[in-house]
XYZ file of C-alpha atoms in Angstrom:
567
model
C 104.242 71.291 126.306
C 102.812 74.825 126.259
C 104.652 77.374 123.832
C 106.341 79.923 125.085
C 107.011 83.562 123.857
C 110.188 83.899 122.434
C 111.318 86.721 125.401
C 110.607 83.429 127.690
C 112.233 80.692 125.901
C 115.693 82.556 125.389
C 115.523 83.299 128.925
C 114.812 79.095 129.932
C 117.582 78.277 127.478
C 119.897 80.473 128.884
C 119.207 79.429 132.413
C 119.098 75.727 132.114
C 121.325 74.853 129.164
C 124.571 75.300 130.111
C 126.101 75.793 126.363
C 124.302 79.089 125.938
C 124.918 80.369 129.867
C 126.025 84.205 129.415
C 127.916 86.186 131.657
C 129.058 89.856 132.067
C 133.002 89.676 130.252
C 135.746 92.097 129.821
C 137.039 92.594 126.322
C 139.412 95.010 125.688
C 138.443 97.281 128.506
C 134.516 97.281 127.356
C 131.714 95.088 129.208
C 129.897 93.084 127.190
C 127.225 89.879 127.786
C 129.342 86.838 126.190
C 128.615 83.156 125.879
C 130.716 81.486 129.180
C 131.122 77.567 127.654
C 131.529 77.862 124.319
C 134.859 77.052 122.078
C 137.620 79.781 122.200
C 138.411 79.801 118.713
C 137.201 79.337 115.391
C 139.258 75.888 114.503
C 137.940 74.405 117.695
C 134.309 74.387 116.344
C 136.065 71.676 114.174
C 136.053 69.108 117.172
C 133.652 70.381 118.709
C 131.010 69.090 115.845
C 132.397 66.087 115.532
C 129.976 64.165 117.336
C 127.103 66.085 115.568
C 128.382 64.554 112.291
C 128.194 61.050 113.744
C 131.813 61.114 114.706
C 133.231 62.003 111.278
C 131.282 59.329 109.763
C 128.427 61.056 108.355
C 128.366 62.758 105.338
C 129.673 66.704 105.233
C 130.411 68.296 101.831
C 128.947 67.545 97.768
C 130.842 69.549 95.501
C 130.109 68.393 91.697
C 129.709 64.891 92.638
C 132.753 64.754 95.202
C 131.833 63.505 98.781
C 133.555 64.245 101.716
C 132.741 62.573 105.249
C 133.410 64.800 108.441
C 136.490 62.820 108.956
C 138.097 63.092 105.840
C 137.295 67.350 105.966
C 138.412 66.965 109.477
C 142.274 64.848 108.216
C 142.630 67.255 105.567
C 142.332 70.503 107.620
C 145.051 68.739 110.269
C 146.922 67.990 107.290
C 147.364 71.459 105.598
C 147.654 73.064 109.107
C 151.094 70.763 109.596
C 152.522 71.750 106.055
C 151.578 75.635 106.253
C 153.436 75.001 109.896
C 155.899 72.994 108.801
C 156.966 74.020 104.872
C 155.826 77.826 104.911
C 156.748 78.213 108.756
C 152.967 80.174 109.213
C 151.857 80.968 112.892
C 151.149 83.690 115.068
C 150.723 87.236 113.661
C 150.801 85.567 110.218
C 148.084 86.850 107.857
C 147.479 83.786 104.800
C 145.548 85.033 101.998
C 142.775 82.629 100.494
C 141.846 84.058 96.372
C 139.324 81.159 95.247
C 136.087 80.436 94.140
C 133.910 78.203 96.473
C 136.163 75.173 96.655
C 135.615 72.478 99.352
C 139.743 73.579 99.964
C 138.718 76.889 100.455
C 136.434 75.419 103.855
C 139.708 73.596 104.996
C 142.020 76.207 104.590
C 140.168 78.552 106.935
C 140.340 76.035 109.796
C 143.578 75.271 108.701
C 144.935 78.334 108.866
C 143.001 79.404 112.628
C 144.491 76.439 113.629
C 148.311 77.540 113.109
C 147.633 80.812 114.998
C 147.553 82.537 111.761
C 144.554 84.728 110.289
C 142.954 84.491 107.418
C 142.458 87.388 104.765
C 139.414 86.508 102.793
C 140.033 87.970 99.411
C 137.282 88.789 97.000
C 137.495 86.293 93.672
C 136.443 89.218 91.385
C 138.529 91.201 91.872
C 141.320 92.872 89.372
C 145.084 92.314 89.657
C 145.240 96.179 90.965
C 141.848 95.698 93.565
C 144.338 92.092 94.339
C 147.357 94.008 95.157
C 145.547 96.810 97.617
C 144.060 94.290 99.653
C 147.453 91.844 99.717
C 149.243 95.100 100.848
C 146.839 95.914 103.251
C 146.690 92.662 104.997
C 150.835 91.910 104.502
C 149.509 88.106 103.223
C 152.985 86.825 101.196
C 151.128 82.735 101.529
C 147.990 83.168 98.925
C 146.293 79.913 98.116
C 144.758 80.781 94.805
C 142.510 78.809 91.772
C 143.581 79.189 88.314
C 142.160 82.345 87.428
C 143.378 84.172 90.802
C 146.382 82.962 89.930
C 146.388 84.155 86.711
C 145.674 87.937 87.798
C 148.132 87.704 90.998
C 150.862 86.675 88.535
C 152.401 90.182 87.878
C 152.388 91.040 91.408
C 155.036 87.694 92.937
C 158.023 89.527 92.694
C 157.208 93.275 93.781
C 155.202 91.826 96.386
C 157.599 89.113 97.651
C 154.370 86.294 97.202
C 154.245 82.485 97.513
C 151.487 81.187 95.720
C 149.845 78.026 96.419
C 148.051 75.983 93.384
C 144.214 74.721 94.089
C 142.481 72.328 91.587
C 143.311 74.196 88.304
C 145.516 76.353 89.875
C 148.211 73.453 90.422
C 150.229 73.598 87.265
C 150.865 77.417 86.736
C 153.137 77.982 90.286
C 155.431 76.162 91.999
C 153.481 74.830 94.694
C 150.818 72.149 94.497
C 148.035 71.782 97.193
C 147.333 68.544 96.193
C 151.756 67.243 96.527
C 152.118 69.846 99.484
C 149.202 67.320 101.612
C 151.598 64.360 100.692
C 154.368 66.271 102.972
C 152.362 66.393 105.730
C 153.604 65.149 109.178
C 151.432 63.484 111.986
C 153.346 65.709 114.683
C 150.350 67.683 116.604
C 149.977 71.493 116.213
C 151.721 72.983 119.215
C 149.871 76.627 119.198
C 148.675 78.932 122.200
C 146.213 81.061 121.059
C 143.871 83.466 122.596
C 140.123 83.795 122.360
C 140.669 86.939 121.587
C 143.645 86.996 119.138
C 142.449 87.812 114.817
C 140.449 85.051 113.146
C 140.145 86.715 110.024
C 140.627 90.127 108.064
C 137.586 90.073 105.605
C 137.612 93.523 102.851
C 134.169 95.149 102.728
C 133.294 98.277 101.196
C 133.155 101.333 102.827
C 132.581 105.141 101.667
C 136.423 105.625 100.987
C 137.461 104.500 97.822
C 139.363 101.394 98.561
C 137.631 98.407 101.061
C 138.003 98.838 104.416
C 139.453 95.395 106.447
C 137.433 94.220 109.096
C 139.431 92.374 111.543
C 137.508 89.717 113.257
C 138.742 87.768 116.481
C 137.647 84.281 117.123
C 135.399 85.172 120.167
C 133.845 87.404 117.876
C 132.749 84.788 115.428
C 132.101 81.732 117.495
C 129.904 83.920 119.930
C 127.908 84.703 116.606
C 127.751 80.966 115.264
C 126.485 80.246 118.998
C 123.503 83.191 118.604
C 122.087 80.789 115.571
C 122.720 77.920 117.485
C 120.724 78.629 119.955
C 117.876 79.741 117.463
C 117.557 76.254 116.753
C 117.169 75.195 120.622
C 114.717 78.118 120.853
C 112.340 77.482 117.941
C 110.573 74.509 119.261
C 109.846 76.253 122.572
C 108.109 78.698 120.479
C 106.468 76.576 118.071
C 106.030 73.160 119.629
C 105.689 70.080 117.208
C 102.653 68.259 117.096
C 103.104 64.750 119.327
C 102.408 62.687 116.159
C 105.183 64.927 114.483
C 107.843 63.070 112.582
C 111.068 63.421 113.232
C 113.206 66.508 111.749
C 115.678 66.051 109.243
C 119.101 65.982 109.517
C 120.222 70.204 108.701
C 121.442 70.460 105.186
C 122.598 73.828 103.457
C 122.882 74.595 100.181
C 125.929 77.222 99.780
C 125.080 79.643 96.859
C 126.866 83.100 97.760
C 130.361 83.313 97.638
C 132.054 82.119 100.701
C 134.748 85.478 100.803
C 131.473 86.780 102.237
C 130.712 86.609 105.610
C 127.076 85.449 104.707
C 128.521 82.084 103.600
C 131.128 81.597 105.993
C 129.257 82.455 109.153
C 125.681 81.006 109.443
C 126.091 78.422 107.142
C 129.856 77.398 106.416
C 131.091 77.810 110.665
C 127.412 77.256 111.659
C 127.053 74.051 110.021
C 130.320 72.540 112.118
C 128.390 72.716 115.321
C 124.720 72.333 113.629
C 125.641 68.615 112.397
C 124.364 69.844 109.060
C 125.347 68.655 105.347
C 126.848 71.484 102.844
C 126.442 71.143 99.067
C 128.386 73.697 97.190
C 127.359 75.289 93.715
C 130.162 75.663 91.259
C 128.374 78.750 90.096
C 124.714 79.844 90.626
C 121.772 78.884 88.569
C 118.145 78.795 89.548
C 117.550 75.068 88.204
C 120.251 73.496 89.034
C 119.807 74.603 93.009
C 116.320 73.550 92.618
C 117.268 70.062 91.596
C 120.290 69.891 94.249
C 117.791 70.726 96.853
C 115.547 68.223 95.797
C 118.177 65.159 95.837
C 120.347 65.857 98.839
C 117.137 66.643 100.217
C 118.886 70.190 101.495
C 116.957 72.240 104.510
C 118.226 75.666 104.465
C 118.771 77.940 101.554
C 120.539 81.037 102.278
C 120.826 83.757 99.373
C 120.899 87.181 98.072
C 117.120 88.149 96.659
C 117.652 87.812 93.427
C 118.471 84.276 94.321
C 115.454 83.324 96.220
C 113.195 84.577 93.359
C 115.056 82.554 90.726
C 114.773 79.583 92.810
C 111.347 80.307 93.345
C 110.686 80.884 89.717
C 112.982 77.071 88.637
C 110.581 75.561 91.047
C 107.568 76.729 89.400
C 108.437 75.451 86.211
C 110.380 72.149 86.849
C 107.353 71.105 89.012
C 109.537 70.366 91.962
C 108.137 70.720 95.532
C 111.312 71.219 97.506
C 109.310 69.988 100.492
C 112.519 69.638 102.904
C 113.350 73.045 102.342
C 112.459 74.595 106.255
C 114.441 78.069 105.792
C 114.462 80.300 102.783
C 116.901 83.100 104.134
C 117.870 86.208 102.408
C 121.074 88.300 103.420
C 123.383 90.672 101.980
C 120.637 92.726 100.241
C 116.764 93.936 101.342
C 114.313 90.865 100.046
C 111.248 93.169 98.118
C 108.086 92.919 99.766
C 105.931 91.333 97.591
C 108.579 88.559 96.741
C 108.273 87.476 100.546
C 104.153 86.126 100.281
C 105.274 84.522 97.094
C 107.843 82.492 98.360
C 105.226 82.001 101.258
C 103.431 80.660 99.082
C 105.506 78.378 96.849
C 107.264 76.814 99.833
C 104.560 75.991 102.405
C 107.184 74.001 104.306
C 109.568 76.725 104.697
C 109.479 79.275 107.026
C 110.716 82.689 105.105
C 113.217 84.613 106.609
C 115.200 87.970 106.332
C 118.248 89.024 108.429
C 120.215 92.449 108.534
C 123.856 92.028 109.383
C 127.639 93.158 108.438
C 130.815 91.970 107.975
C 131.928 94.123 111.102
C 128.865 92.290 113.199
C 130.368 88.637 111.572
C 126.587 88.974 109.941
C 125.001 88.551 113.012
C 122.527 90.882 113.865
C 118.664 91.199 113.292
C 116.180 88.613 111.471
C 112.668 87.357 111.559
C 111.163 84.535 110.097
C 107.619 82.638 109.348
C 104.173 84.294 109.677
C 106.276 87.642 111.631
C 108.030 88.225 108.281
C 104.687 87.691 106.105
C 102.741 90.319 108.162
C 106.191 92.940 108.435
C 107.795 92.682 104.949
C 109.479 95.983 104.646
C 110.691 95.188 107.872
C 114.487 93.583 109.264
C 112.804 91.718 112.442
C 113.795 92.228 115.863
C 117.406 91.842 117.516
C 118.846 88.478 117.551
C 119.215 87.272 121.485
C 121.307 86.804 124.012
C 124.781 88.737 123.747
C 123.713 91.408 121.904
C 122.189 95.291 122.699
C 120.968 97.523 120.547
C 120.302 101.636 120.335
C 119.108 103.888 117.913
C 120.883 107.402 118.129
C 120.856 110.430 116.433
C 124.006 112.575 115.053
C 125.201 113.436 117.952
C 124.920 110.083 119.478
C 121.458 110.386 121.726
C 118.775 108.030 121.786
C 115.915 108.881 119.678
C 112.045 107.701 120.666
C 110.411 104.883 119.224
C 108.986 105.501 115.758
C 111.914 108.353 114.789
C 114.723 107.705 112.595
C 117.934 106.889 113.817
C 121.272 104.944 113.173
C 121.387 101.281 113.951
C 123.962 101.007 116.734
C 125.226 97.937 118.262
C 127.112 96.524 121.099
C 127.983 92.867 121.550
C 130.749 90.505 121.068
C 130.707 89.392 118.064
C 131.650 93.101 117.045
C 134.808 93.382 114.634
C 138.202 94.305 116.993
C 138.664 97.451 114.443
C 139.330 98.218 110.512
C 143.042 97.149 109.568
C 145.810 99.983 109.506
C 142.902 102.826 109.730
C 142.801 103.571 113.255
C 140.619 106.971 112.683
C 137.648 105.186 111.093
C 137.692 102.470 113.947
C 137.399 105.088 116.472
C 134.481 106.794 114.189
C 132.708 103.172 114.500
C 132.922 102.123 117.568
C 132.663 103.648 120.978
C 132.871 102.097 123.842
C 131.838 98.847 122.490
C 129.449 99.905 120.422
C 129.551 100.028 116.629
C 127.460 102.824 114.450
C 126.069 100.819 111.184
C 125.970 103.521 109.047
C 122.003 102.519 108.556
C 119.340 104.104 109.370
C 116.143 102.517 110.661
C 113.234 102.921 113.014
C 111.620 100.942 115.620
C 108.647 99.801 117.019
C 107.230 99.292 120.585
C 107.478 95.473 120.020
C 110.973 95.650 118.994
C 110.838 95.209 115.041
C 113.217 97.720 113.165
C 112.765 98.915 109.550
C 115.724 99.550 107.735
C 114.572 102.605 105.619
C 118.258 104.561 104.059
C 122.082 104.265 104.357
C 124.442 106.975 105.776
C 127.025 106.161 103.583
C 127.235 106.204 100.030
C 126.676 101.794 99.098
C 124.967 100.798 96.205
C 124.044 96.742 96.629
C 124.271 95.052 93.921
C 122.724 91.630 94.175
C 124.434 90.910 97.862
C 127.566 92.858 96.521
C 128.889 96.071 98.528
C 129.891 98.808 96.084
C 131.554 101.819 97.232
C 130.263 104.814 95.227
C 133.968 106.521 95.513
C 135.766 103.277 94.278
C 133.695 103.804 90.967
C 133.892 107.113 91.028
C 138.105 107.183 91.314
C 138.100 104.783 88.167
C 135.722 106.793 86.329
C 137.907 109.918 86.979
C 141.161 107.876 85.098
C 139.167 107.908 82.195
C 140.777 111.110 80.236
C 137.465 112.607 78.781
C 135.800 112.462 81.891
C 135.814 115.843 84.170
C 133.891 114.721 87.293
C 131.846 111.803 88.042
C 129.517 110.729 90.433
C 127.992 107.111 90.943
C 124.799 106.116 92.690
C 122.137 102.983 92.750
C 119.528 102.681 90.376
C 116.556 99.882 90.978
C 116.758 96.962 89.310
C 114.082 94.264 89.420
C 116.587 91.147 89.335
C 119.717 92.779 91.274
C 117.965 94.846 94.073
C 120.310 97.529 92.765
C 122.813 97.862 90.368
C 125.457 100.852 89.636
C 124.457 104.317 87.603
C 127.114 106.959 86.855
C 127.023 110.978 85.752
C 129.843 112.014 84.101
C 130.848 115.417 82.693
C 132.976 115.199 80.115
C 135.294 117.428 77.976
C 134.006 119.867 75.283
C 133.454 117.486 72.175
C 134.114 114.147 74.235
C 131.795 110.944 73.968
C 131.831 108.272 75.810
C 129.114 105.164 75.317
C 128.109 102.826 78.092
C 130.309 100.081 75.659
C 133.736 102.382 75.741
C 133.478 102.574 79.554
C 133.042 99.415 80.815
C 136.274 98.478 78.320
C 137.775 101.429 79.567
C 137.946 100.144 83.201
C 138.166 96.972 82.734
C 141.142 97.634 84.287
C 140.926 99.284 87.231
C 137.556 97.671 88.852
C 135.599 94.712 89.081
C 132.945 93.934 86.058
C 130.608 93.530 89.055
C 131.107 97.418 90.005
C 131.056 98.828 86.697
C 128.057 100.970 85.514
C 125.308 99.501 84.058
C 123.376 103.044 83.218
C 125.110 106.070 82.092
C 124.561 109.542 81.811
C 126.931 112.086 79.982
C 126.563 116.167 80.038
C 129.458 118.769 79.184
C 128.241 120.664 82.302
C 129.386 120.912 85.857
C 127.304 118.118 87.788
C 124.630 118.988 90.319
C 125.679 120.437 93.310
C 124.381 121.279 96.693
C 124.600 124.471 99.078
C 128.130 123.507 99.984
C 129.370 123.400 96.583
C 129.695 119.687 96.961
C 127.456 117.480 94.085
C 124.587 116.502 95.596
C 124.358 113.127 94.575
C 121.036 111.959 95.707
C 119.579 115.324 93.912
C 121.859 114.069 90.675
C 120.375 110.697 91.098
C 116.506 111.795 91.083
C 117.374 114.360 88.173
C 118.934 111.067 86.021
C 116.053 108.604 87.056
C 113.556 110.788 85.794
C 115.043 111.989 82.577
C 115.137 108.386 81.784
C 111.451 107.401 82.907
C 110.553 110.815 80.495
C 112.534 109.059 77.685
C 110.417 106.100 78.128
């Protein structure tokens, strides 16, 4: 078989395979290209994978030695659906709260709760009791299944909040409610629940330029059509690339899950993905460089999907345990910007694997753009070209024009798998999307080929490591600090994290304040994650612009190179 160019084998697949036929469909009043055969909802990809997983028999999860077939993931989702139905009376326009770290439960309990009509609010595990109590007020969740230390920090909020709080693994003893006895409970009487392609999957918090996260709302058309887009990546490879004749046969897909799975980078293309993929998940209690390198090596795991910092760890256990890691095919990197000279390394260390980047967002469920192989190795600044079929893409300018190839503009978006709108802020959903299409907030250029380089953001993120830090939120818990007269927060390179958080503060006449003070100071208020890791004090007024407003990328340059002077 000849190869084809990829242009011409996502056009033969979507003419002659009948699971990835695309039509013109009307969502919400807007027109956009949409996958015609594909399951309507999220819980549905359940079944629907089935026979991929050899019918339920075959292997599906490892979590610290625990094994769970397809079947048994597949009774134990049916089961919690009936008692969140049946004891907790959850269903349509129900919002159920997950607060966990990543627990085989917390996989079932998002099918489980799609399945009742409900949606799920993804809650971020690090987060304080006060960060807890925005988003659980947000969302309206009173049902939060929670570990033991979520518990622990949504304790003070039960009674003013009116919660129910549902024990998981260590979590069990400290409320009323037991996931483990509530299973016992359950009936065998069938869910009996209309729901809509189009009615809320999931409300998932990501940070935005206001000070508290902004809720994406994401329907289940909107995530399947995305978990279809890599599907059919799969179908399309080989058309591309054909395998020698003498070729053995492919393994079966195997992921190993290493970022946290309140992220859409773990629940999309790998978690939802892997239902219709057939593939095999192994979860990480926590990360660590070595111990991925010698999971991947014994459950002979495929696909490795992870923040930078991740990949280069990995790349570095490798190196010194010895281990090959020949089965890995797909060393992915989301979340965060891989640096260019990390991607002929891992090139390099993994022969097998084709390297791969991908730009998405929580309010695209992460799909987006990507590259992978020898297209990455030759373009490593760049984010690849636009992932096919449902999707379009523009460039545009301020005031929302097209701008010619090779000139800066904002990545803009239209396609399916686009979030419905941000919870409760109806103003900054009609900023985002127009008529279908939603403005990114990044900024990027674009070749005559099609590749687009990511190259600044319009709003004010720092990345830390895959993490999404609004500059605002650190700057409002800065400003509860009493010395402190202004502050201003920014992203300052780090060689492990990508980036990692910086702060300016003035302070009042004969105040200190030490890099030690502060982070106990807000220990309270914001994640450990999102508090500064560089500080720099001054009794004057901070930097400021023509406007009068500080001009924090001017502050930023002026604080980066008083500290390369010092050094």
């Amino acid at each position: 078989m000849s190869a084809m160019t990829p242009e011409e084998a996502v056009a033969h697949v979507v003419a002659t395979n009948p699971v990835f036929a695309v039509a013109p469909t009307i969502v919400r009043g807007v027109t956009y290209k949409a996958f015609q055969n594909i399951p309507g909802t999220v819980h549905a990809l359940l079944d629907a994978g089935m026979a991929q997983h050899d019918n339920g028999a075959a292997n599906y999860i490892l979590y610290e030695g625990e094994r769970w077939t397809y079947g048994e993931f597949a009774a134990e989702v049916r089961r919690i659906a009936q008692v969140m139905q049946g004891t907790f009376n959850i269903g349509k326009g129900d919002r159920v709260a997950i607060a966990m770290r990543n627990y085989p439960e917390l996989m079932a309990l998002v099918l489980a709760i799609s399945a009742t009509g409900a949606t799920v609010v993804f809650v971020n595990a690090w987060w304080t009791t006060q960060e807890l109590e925005y988003a659980l007020g947000d969302s309206s969740a009173k049902l939060v299944f929670a570990d033991g230390p979520r518990i622990e920090r949504l304790l003070p909020l039960v009674g003013p909040m009116g919660l129910t709080l549902v024990g998981v693994r260590d979590g069990e003893a400290m409320v009323e409610h037991a996931y483990s006895a509530l299973q016992l409970a359950a009936s065998n009487a069938p869910l009996e629940v209309d729901i809509d392609t189009d009615d809320d999957f999931a409300v998932m918090y990501s940070s935005g330029t206001t000070g508290n996260p902004k809720g994406v709302v994401q329907t289940h058309r909107s995530a399947v059509n995305a978990v279809f887009s890599w599907l059919m990546q799969g179908v399309v490879a080989p058309l591309v690339t054909p395998p020698a004749p003498d070729a053995p046969e492919p393994l079966r897909p195997s992921v190993l899950v290493v970022t946290p799975l309140f992220h859409v980078t773990a629940t999309h293309p790998t978690f939802l993905l892997s239902l219709v993929a057939g593939a095999h998940i192994t979860l990480m209690r926590k990360w660590n460089g070595d111990e991925a390198a010698r999971l991947i090596d014994a459950e002979k795991v495929t696909r490795f999907l992870g923040v930078p910092t991740q990949s280069a760890e990995l790349m570095l256990a490798a190196r010194e345990t010895g281990l090959k890691l020949e089965t890995l095919d797909y060393i992915g990197s989301g979340g965060a910007k891989r640096p260019g000279a990390q991607v002929s390394q891992l090139a390099e260390t993994f022969p097998n694997a084709d390297v791969a980047t991908g730009w998405g967002m929580t309010e695209t469920n992460a799909l987006g753009i990507g590259m992978t192989g020898d297209d990455y190795v030759k373009r490593p600044e760049s984010a690849g070209k636009l992932h096919p079929p449902v999707q379009e893409l523009r460039l545009l300018d301020d005031a929302g024009n097209d701008v010619p190839l090779g000139e800066l503009g904002e990545i803009t978006v239209k396609s399916p798998a686009n979030m419905r709108c941000y919870l409760n802020k109806p103003e900054a959903t009609a900023e985002t999307i127009q008529d279908g299409w939603l403005r990114t907030g990044d900024l990027a250029v674009m070749d005559a080929e099609g590749y687009v380089t990511i190259l600044d953001r319009k709003k004010n993120i720092i990345i830390r490591g895959g993490e999404n830090i609004a500059c605002l939120d650190v700057e409002g818990a800065l400003h509860r600090l009493p010395d402190v007269v202004e502050a201003c927060a920014f992203s300052v390179p780090d060689e492990r994290l990508g980036e990692v958080v910086g702060a300016c503060v003035q302070l009042r006449k004969g105040a200190t304040l030490t890099k030690e003070d502060m982070a106990t100071a807000l220990a309270s208020y914001i994640a450990p994650f999102k508090t500064p890791q560089h500080l720099w004090t001054q009794t004057g007024p901070l930097l400021r612009g023509a406007t009068d407003k500080i001009d924090r990328r001017a502050l930023r340059l002026a604080c980066l190179d008083n500290e390369k002077a010092k050094t």
